[in-house]
C-alpha positions as a Python dict, from the first residue, in 0.01 Angstrom:
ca = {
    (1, 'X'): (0, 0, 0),
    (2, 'X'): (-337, -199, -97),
    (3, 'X'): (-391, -533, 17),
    (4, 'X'): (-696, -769, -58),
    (5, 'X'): (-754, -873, 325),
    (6, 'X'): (-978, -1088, 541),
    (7, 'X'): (-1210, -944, 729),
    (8, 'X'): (-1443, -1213, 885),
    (9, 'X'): (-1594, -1544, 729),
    (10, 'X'): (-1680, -1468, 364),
    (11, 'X'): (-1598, -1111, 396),
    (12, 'X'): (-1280, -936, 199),
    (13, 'X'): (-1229, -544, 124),
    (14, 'X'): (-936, -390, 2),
    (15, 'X'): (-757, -156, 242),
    (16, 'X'): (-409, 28, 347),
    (17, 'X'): (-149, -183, 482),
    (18, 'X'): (199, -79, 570),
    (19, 'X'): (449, -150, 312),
    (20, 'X'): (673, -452, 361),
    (21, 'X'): (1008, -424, 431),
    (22, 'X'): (1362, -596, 473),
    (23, 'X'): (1336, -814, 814),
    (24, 'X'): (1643, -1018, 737),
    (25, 'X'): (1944, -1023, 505),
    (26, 'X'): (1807, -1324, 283),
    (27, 'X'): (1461, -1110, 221),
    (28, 'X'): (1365, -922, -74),
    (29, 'X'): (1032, -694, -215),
    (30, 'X'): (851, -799, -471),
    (31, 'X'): (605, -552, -678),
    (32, 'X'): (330, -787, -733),
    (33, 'X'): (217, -812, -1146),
    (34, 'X'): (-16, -1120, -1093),
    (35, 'X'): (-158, -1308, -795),
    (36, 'X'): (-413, -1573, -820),
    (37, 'X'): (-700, -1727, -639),
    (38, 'X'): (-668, -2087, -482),
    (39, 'X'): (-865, -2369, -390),
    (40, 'X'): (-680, -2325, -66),
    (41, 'X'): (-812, -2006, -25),
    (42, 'X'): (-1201, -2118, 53),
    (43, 'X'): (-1172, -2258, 401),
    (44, 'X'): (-933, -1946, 510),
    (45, 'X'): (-1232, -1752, 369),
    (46, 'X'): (-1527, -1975, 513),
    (47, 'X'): (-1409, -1987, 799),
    (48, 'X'): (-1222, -2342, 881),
    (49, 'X'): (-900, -2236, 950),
    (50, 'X'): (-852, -2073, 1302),
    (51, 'X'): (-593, -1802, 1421),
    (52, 'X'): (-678, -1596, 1101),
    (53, 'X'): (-735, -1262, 1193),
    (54, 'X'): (-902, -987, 1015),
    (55, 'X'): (-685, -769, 823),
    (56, 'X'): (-469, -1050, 734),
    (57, 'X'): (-352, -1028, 345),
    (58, 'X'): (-430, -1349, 171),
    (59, 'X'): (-295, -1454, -194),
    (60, 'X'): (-14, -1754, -212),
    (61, 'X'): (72, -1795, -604),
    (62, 'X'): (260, -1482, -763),
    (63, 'X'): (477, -1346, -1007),
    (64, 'X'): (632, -1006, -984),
    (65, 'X'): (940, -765, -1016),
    (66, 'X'): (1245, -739, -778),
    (67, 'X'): (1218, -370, -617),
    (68, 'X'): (1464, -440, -329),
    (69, 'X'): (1665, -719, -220),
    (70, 'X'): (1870, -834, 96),
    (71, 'X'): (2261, -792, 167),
    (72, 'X'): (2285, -1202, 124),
    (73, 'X'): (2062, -1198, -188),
    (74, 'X'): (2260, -1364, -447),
    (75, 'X'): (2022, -1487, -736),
    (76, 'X'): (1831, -1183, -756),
    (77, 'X'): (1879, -838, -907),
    (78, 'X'): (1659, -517, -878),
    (79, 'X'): (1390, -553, -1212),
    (80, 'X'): (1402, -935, -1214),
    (81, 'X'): (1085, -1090, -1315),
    (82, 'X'): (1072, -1364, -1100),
    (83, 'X'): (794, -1610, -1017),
    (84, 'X'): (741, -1718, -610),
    (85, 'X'): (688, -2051, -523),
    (86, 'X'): (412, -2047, -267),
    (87, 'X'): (582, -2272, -40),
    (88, 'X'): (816, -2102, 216),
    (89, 'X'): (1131, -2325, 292),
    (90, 'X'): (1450, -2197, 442),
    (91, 'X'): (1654, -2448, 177),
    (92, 'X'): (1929, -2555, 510),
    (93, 'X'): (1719, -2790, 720),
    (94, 'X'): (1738, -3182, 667),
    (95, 'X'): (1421, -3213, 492),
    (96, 'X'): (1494, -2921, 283),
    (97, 'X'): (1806, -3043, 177),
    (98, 'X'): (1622, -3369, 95),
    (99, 'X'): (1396, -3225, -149),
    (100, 'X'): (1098, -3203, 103),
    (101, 'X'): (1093, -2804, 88),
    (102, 'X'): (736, -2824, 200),
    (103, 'X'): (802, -2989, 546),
    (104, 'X'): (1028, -2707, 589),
    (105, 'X'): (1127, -2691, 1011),
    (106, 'X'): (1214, -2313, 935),
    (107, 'X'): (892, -2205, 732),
    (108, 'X'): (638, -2110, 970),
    (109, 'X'): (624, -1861, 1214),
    (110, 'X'): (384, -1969, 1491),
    (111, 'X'): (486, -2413, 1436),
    (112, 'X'): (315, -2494, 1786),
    (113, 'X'): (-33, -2511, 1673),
    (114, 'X'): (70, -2748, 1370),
    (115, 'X'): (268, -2964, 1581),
    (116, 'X'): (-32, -2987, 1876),
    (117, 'X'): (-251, -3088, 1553),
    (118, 'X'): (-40, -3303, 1368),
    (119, 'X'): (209, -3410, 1557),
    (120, 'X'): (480, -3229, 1377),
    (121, 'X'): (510, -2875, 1273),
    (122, 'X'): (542, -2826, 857),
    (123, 'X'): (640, -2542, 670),
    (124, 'X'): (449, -2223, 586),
    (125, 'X'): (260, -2066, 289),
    (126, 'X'): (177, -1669, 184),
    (127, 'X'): (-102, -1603, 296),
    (128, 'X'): (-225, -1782, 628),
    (129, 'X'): (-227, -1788, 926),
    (130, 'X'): (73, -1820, 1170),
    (131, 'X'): (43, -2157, 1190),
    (132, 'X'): (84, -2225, 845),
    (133, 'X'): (312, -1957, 769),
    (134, 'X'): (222, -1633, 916),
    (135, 'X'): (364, -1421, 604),
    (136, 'X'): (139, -1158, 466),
    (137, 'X'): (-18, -1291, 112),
    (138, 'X'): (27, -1190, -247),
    (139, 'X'): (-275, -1005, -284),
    (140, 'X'): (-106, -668, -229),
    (141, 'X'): (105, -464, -450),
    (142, 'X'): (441, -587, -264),
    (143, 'X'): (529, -895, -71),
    (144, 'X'): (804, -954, 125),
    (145, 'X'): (1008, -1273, 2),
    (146, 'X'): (1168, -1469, 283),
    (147, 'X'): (1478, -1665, 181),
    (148, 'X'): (1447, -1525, -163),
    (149, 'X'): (1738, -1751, -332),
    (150, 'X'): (1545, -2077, -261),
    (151, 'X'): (1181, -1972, -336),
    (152, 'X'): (1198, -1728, -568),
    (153, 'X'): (1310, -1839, -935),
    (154, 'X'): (1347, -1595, -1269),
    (155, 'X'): (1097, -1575, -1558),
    (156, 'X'): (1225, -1665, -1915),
    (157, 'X'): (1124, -1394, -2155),
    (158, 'X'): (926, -1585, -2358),
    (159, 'X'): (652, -1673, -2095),
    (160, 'X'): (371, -1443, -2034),
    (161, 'X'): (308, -1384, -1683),
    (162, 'X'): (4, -1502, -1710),
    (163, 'X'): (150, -1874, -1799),
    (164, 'X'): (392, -1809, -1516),
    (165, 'X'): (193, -1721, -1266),
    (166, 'X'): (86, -2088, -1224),
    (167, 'X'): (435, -2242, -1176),
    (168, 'X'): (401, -2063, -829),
    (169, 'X'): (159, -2318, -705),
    (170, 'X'): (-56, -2495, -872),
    (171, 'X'): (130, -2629, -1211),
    (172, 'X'): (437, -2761, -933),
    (173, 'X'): (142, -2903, -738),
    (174, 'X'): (20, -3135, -1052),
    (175, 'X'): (385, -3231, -1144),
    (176, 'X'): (388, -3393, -790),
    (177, 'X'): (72, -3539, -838),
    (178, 'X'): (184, -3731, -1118),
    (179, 'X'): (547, -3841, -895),
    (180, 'X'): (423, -3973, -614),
    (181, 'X'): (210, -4157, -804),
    (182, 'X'): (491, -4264, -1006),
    (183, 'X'): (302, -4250, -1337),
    (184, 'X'): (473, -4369, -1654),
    (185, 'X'): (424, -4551, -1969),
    (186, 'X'): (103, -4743, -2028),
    (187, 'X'): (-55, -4628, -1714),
    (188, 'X'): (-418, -4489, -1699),
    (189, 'X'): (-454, -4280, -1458),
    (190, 'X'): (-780, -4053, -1359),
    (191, 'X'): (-796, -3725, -1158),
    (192, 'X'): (-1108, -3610, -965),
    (193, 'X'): (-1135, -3208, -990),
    (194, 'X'): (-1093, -3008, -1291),
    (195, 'X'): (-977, -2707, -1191),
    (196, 'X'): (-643, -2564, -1189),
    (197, 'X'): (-440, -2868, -1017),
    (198, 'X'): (-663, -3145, -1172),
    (199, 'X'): (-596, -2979, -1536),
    (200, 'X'): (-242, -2930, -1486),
    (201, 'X'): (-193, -3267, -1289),
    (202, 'X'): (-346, -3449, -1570),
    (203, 'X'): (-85, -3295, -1848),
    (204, 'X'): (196, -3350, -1580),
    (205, 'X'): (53, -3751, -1659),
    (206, 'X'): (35, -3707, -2017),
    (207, 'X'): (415, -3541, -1989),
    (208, 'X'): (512, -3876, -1786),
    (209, 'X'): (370, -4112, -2054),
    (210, 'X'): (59, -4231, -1956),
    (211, 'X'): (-160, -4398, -2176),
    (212, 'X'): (-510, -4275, -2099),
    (213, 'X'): (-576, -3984, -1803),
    (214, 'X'): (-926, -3941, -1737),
    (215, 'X'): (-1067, -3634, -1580),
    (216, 'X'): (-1398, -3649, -1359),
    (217, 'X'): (-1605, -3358, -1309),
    (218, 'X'): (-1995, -3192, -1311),
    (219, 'X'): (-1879, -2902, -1478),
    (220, 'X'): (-1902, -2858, -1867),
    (221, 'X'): (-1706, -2561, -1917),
    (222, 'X'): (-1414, -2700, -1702),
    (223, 'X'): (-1461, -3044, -1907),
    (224, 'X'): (-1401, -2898, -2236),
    (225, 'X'): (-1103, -2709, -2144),
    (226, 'X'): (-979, -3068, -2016),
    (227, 'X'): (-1078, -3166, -2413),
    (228, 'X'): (-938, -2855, -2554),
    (229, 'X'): (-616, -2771, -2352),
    (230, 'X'): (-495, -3065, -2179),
    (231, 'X'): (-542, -3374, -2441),
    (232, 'X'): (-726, -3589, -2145),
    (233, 'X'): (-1080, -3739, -2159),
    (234, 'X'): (-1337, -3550, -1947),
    (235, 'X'): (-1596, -3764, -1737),
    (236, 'X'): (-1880, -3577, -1621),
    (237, 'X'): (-1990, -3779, -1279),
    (238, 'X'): (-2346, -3619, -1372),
    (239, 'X'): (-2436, -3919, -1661),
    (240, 'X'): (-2259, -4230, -1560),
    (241, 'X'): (-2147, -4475, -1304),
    (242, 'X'): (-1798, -4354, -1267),
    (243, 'X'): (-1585, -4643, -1142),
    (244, 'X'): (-1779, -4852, -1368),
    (245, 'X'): (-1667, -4607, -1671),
    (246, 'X'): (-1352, -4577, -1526),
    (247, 'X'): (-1266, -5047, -1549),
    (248, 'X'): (-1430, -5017, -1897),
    (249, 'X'): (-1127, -4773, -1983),
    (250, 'X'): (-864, -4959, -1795),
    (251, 'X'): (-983, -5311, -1930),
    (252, 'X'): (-1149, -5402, -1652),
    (253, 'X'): (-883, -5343, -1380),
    (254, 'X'): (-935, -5027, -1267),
    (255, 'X'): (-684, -4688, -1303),
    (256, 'X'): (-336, -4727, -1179),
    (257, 'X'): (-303, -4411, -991),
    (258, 'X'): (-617, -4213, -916),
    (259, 'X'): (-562, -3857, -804),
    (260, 'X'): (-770, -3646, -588),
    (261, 'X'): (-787, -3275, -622),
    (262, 'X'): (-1069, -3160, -482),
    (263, 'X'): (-1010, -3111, -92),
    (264, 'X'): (-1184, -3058, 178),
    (265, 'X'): (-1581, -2797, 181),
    (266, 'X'): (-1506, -2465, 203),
    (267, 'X'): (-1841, -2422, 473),
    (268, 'X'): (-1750, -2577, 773),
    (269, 'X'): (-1920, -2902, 933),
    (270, 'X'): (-1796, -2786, 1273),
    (271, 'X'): (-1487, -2716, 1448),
    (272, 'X'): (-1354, -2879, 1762),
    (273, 'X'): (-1278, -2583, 2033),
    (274, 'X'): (-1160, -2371, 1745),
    (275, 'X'): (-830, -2545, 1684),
    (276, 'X'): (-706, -2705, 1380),
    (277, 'X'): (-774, -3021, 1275),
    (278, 'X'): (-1112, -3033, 1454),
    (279, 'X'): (-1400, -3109, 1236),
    (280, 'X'): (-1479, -3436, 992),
    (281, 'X'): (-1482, -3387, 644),
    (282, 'X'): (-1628, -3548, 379),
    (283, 'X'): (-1424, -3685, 158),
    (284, 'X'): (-1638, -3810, -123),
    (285, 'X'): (-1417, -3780, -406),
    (286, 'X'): (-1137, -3926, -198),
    (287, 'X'): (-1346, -4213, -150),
    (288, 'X'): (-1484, -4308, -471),
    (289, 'X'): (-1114, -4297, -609),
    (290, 'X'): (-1063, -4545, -343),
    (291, 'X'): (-1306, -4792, -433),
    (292, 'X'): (-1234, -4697, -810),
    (293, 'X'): (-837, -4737, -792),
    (294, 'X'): (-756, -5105, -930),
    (295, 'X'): (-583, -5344, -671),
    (296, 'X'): (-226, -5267, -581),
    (297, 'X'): (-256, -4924, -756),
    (298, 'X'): (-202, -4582, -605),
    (299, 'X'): (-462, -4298, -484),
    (300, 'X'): (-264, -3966, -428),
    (301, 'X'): (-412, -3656, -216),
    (302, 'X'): (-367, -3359, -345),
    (303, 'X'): (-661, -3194, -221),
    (304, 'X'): (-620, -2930, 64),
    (305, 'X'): (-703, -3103, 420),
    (306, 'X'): (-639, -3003, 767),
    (307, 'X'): (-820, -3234, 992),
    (308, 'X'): (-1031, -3514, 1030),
    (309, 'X'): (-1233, -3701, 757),
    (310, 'X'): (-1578, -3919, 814),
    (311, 'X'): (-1614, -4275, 661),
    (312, 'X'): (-1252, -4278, 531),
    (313, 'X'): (-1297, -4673, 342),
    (314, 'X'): (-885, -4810, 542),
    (315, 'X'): (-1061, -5138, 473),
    (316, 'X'): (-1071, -5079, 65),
    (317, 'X'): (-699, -4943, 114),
    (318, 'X'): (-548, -5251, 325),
    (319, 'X'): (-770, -5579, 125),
    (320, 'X'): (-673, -5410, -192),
    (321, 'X'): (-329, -5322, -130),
    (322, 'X'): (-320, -4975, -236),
    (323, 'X'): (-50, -4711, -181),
    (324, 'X'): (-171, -4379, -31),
    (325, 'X'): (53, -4043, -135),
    (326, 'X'): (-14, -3699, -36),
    (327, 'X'): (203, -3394, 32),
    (328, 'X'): (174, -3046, 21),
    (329, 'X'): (399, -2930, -284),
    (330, 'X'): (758, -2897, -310),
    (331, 'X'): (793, -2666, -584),
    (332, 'X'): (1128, -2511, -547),
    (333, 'X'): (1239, -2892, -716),
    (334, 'X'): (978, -2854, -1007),
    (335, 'X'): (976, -2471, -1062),
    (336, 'X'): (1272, -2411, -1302),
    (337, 'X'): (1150, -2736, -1499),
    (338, 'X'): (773, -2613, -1542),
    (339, 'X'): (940, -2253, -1647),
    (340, 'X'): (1142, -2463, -1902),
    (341, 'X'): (865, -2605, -2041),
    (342, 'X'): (634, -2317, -1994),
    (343, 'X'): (893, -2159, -2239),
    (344, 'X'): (882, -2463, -2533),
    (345, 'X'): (539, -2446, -2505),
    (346, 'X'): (506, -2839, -2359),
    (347, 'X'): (319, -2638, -2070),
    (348, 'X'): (46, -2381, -2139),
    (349, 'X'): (-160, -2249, -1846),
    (350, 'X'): (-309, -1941, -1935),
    (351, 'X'): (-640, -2053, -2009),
    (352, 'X'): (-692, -2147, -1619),
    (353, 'X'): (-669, -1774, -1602),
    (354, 'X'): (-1043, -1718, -1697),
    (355, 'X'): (-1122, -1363, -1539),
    (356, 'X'): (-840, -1104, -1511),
    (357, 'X'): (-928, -835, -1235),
    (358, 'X'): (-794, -503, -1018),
    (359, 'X'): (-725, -552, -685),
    (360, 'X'): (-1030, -343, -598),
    (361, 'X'): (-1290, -633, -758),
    (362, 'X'): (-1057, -923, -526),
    (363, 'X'): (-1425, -992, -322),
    (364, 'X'): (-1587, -1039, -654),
    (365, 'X'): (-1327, -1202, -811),
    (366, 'X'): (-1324, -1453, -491),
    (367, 'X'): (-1771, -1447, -569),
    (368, 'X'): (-1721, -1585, -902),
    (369, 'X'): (-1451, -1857, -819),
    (370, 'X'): (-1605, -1973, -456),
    (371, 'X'): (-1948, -2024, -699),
    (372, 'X'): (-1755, -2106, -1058),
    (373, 'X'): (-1993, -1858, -1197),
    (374, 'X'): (-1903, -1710, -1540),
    (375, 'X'): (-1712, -2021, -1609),
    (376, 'X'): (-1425, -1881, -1360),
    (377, 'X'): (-1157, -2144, -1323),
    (378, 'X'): (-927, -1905, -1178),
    (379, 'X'): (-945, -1499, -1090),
    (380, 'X'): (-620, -1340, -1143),
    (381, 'X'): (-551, -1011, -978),
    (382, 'X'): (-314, -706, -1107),
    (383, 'X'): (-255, -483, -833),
}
């Protein structure tokens, strides 16, 4: 089959890989129909994760039909349309039975390197690396699904794949934004990044009640879809003193949960013996939402991160008594929801889908979304 692969720092081509097949009884192949780019994707691609190794297939949020399925397959029939949460979980262990499908102990092939990092190992993700999942990604025309009954979850007819290609990662990703910072009623709430996760985080806000969401970013295009599609107020950080802008909003105070969806440089500022976690990042939009967040309010991470970060303000964080949530997301809770509301139209994503390519133009659909030339939000590939 063809696969969009890696094949050194900033360097993709399309080649033959062998099909997928049935490894366990829980497995099932999926003929890809959409599979989009990621924020996630740019430090695989530049470079700053280790243990990637060229030829790997990369691609994490997907929607496509069931071609063959497992003995112990149960939700799942040959021709489903079914949309794959980009998280792998095994849906058994304690913390997936607490909800915490993302911390997964079952969902990574190669959990040493994590654990030697972080202390723990966590679960995996299409793909990466073994590490952090070691399945082969979406950007292919098939995928094997691992433990297809927990991750993988059926379309409703009314929504176009192109809205429901998002519930894979990044619309579950906002909805969790907007728990763990526990936003509700009367809350104002801002989100740095308006991409994909910052635009769907801030309607997951709106959805939860809040008052005023604010959006910060430098890009106009972006900004109006913000305007246009979401219902939240764009800030462009280019023309004003944004925590400033952001306590005349919030009368005075501050937001009450400021979100960060940016993440960590795709270019590398230097890796420690090639391992994970080595490095320090720069977290500048992690800190001004920091210093912006009123007192006893909450910042939540979003943003991807795998190592260390330079200047991180603890002091801000302990004299002001904020609350500091991150996770990566658990979207086998959210998924069926978001399709719900995908389906009544409370959701719409299709607009983050801003170029539509083949496979073949996957290196210059990753060109225009690395550089968010053309006004690309998100490249969408149809193998």
């Amino acid at each position: 089959m063809r696969a969009l692969c890696w094949e050194g720092v900033d360097a993709l081509a399309v080649r033959q890989v062998p099909d997928p097949e049935l490894r366990n009884a829980h497995d099932m192949i999926v003929r890809v129909r959409r599979s989009a780019t990621c924020g996630a994707d740019l430090p695989l691609l530049g470079g700053r994760i280790p243990f990637l190794a060229a030829g790997d297939v990369l691609g994490h949020e997907f929607l496509g039909e069931v071609v063959e399925v497992g003995p112990e397959v149960r939700r799942h029939r040959l021709d489903d349309r079914v949309v794959v949460c980009a998280a792998v979980a095994c849906g058994a262990c304690w913390f997936c039975r607490q909800g915490l499908f993302a911390c997964c102990d079952n969902g990574s092939t190669g959990a040493a390197a994590t654990e030697s990092a972080w202390g723990q190992p966590t679960g995996g993700c299409y793909g990466h690396p073994a590490p952090l999942g070691g399945f082969a990604g979406s950007h292919a025309e098939y995928v094997r699904v691992p433990y297809a009954d927990v991750g993988a979850f059926t379309v409703p007819d009314r929504v176009s794949d192109d809205r429901a290609v998002f519930a894979s990662d990044a619309a579950p990703t906002g909805w969790m934004g907007a728990e763990l910072g526990e936003i509700g009623p009367g809350d104002v709430v801002a989100v740095w990044g308006a991409g994909a996760v910052g635009q769907l985080t801030a309607r997951a806000a709106l959805l939860h009640g809040a008052d005023r969401v604010i959006v910060i970013d430098r890009y106009d295009d972006r900004l109006r879809m913000v305007d246009r599609h979401v219902g939240a107020e764009p800030l462009n950080y280019r023309y004003v003193d944004v925590p400033a802008e952001l306590r005349e909003r919030s009368g005075g105070r501050g937001p009450d949960v400021c979100v960060e969806a940016v993440g960590m440089e795709p270019e590398p500022p230097g890796l420690l013996g090639g391992r994970l976690g080595g490095g320090a990042d720069r977290p500048l939009a992690l800190r001004e939402a920091v210093h912006a967040c009123r007192k006893s309010g909450t910042v939540v991470v979003l943003g991807t991160w795998t190592g260390f970060v330079d200047t991180f303000p603890l002091g801000a964080v302990m004299n002001k008594g904020l609350t500091v949530r991150s996770a990566r997301q658990h979207g086998q809770r959210w998924i069926p929801m978001l399709l719900d509301r995908m389906a009544r139209d409370e959701l719409r994503t299709e607009h983050l889908a801003t170029h539509r390519l083949p496979l073949e133009r996957g290196a210059h659909g990753y060109a225009l979304f690395r550089e968010r030339a053309d006004g690309c939000v998100r490249a969408v590939f149809a193998p």
